[in-house]
PDB file of C-alpha atoms in Angstrom:
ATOM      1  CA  UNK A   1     113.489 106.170  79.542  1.00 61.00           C
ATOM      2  CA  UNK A   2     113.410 103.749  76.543  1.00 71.00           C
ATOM      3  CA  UNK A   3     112.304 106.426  74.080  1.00 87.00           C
ATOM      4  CA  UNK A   4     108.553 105.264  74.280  1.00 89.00           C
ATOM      5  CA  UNK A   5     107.152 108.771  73.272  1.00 92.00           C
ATOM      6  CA  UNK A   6     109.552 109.554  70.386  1.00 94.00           C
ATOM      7  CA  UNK A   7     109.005 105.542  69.373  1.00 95.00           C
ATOM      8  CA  UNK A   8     105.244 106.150  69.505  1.00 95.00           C
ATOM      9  CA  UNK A   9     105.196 109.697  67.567  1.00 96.00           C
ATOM     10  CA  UNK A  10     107.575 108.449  65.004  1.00 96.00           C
ATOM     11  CA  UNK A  11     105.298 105.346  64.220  1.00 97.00           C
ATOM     12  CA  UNK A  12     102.043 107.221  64.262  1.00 96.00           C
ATOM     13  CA  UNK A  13     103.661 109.619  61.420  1.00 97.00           C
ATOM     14  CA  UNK A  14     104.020 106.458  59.659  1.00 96.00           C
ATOM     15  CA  UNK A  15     100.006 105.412  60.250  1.00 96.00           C
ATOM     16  CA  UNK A  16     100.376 103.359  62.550  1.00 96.00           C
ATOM     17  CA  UNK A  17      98.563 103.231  65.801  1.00 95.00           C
ATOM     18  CA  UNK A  18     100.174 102.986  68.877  1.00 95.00           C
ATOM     19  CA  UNK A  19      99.356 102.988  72.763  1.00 93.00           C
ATOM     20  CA  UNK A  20     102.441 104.520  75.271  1.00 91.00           C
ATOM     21  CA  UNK A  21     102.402 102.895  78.480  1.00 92.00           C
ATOM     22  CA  UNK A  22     104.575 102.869  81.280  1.00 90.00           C
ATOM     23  CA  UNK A  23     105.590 100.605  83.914  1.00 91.00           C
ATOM     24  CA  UNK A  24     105.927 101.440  87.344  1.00 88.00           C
ATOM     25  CA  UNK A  25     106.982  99.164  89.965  1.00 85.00           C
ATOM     26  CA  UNK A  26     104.252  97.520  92.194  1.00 88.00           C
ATOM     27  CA  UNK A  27     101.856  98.963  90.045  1.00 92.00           C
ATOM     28  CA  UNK A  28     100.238  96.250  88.017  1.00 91.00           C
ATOM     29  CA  UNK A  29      99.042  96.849  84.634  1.00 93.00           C
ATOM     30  CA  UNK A  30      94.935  96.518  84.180  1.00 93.00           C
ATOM     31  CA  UNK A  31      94.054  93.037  82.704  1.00 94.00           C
ATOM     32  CA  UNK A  32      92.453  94.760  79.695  1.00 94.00           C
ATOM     33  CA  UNK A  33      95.504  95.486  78.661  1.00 94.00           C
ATOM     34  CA  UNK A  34      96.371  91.831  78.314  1.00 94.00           C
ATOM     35  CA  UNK A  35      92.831  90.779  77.452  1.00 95.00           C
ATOM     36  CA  UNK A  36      93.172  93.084  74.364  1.00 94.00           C
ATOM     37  CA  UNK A  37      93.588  91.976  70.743  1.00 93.00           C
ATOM     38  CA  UNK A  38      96.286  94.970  70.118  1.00 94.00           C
ATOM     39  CA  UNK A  39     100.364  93.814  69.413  1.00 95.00           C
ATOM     40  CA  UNK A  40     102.145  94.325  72.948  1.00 96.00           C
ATOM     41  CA  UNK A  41     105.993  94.830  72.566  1.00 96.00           C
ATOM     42  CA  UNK A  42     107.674  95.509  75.910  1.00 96.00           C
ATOM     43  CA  UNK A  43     110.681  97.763  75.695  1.00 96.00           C
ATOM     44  CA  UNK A  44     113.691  97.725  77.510  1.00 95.00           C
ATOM     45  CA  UNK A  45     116.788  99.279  78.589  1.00 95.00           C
ATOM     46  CA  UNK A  46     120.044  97.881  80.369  1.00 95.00           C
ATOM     47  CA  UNK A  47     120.830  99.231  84.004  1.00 94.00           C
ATOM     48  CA  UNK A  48     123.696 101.403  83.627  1.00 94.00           C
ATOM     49  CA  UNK A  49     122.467 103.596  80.757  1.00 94.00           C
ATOM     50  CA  UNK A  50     118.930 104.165  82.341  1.00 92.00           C
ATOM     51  CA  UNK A  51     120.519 105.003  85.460  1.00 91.00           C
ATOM     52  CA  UNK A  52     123.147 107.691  83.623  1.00 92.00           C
ATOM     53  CA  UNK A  53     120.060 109.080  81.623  1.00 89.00           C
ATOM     54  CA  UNK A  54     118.090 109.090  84.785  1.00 88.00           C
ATOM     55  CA  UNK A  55     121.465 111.149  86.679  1.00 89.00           C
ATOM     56  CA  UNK A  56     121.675 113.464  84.083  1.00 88.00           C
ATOM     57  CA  UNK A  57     117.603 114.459  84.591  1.00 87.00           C
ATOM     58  CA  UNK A  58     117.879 115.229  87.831  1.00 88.00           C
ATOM     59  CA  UNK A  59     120.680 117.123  87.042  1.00 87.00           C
ATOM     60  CA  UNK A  60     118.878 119.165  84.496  1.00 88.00           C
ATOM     61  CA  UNK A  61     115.889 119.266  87.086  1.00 85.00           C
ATOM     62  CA  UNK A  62     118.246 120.321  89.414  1.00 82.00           C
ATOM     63  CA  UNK A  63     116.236 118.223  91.474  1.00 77.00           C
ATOM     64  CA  UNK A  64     118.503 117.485  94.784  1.00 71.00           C
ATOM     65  CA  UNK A  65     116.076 115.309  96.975  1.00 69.00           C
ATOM     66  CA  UNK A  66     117.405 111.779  97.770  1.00 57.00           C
ATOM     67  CA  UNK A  67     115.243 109.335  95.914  1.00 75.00           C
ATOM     68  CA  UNK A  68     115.601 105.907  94.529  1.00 82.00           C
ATOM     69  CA  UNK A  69     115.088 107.229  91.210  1.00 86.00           C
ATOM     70  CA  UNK A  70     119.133 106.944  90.370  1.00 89.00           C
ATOM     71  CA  UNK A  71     119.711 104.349  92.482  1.00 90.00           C
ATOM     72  CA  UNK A  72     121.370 101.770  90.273  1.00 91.00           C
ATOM     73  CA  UNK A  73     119.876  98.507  92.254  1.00 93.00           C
ATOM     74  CA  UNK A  74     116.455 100.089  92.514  1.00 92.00           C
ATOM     75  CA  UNK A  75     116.401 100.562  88.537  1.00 93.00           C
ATOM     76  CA  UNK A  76     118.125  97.451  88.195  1.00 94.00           C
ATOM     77  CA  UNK A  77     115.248  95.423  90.003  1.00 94.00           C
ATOM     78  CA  UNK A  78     112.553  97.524  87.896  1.00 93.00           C
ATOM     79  CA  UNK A  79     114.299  96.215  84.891  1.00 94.00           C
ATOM     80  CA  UNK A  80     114.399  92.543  86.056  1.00 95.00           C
ATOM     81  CA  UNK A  81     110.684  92.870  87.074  1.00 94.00           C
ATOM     82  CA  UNK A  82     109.500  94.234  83.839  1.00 95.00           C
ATOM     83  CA  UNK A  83     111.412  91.584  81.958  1.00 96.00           C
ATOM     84  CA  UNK A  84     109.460  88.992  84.321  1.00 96.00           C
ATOM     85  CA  UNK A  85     106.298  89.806  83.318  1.00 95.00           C
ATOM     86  CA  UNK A  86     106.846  90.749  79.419  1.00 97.00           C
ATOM     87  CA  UNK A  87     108.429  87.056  79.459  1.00 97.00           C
ATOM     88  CA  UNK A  88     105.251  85.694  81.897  1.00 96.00           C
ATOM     89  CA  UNK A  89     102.940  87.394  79.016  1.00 96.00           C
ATOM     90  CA  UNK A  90     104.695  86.081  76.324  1.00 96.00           C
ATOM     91  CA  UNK A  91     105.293  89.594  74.931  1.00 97.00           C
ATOM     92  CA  UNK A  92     108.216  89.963  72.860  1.00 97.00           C
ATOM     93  CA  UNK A  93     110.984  92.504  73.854  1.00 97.00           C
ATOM     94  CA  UNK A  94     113.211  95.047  72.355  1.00 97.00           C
ATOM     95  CA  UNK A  95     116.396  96.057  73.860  1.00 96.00           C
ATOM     96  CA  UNK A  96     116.496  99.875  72.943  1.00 96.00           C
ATOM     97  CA  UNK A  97     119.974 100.597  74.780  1.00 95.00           C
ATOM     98  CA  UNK A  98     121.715 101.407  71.736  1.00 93.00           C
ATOM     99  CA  UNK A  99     119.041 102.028  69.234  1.00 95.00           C
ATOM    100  CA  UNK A 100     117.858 104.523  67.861  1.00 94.00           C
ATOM    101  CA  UNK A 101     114.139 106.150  67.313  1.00 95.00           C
ATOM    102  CA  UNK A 102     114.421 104.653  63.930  1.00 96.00           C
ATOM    103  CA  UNK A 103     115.901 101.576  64.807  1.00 97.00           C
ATOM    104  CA  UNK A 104     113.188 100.848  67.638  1.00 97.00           C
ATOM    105  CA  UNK A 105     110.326 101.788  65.040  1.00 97.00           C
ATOM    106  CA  UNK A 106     111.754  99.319  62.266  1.00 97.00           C
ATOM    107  CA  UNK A 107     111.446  96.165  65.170  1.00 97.00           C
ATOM    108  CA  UNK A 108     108.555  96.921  66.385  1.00 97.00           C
ATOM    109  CA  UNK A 109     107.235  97.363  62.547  1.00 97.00           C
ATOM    110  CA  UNK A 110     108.784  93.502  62.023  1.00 97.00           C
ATOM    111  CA  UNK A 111     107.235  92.239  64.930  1.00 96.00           C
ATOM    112  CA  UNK A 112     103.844  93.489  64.165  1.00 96.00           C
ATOM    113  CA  UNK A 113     103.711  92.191  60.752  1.00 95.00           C
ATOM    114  CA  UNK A 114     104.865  88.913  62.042  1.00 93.00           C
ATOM    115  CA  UNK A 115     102.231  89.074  64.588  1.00 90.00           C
ATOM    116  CA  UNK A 116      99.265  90.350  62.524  1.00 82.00           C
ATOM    117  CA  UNK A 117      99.992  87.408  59.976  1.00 73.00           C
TER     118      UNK A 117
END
């Protein structure tokens, strides 16, 4: 829940091209994605607010099954694991916790034209 979609819509408006993946834990990414030539930017989000955003979903779901999708240490170590391997990868981050769409965009936007220099 770090806005990836939105982030991705609201910079393809703007021309630019962008790729929307996800990161699930113990699922590694594909090494083509590494091996590529494209601009990786990892977001990220701190603990409590994904796990509040993540309540509130199930909520709205209505979804009642126990899972470890709220469970604040579960999201925490999905957090600390993505960080691990934007940082092993060298690929910068952006905290989105208190950004907005906007906000996100214009960082990424800086960091690619760093990048593509």
């Amino acid at each position: 829940r770090t806005s990836k979609t939105p982030t991705s819509i609201y910079l393809g408006e703007r021309g630019y091209k962008v790729s929307n993946i996800p990161l699930v834990l113990h699922q590694e990414l594909p090494e083509r994605v590494f091996k590529s030539k494209a601009v990786k930017i990892g977001l990220t989000i701190e603990t409590g607010r994904l796990t509040d955003i993540r309540k509130t979903r199930i909520n709205i779901l209505n979804d009642k099954k126990s899972s470890n999708y709220t469970d604040q240490s579960t999201i925490d170590n999905e957090i600390k694991e993505s960080k691990k391997m934007f940082q092993s990868r060298q690929i910068p981050m952006i905290d989105v916790t208190r950004k907005s769409v906007e906000e996100t965009a214009a960082s990424i936007i800086k960091i690619y034209e760093i990048t593509k220099k």
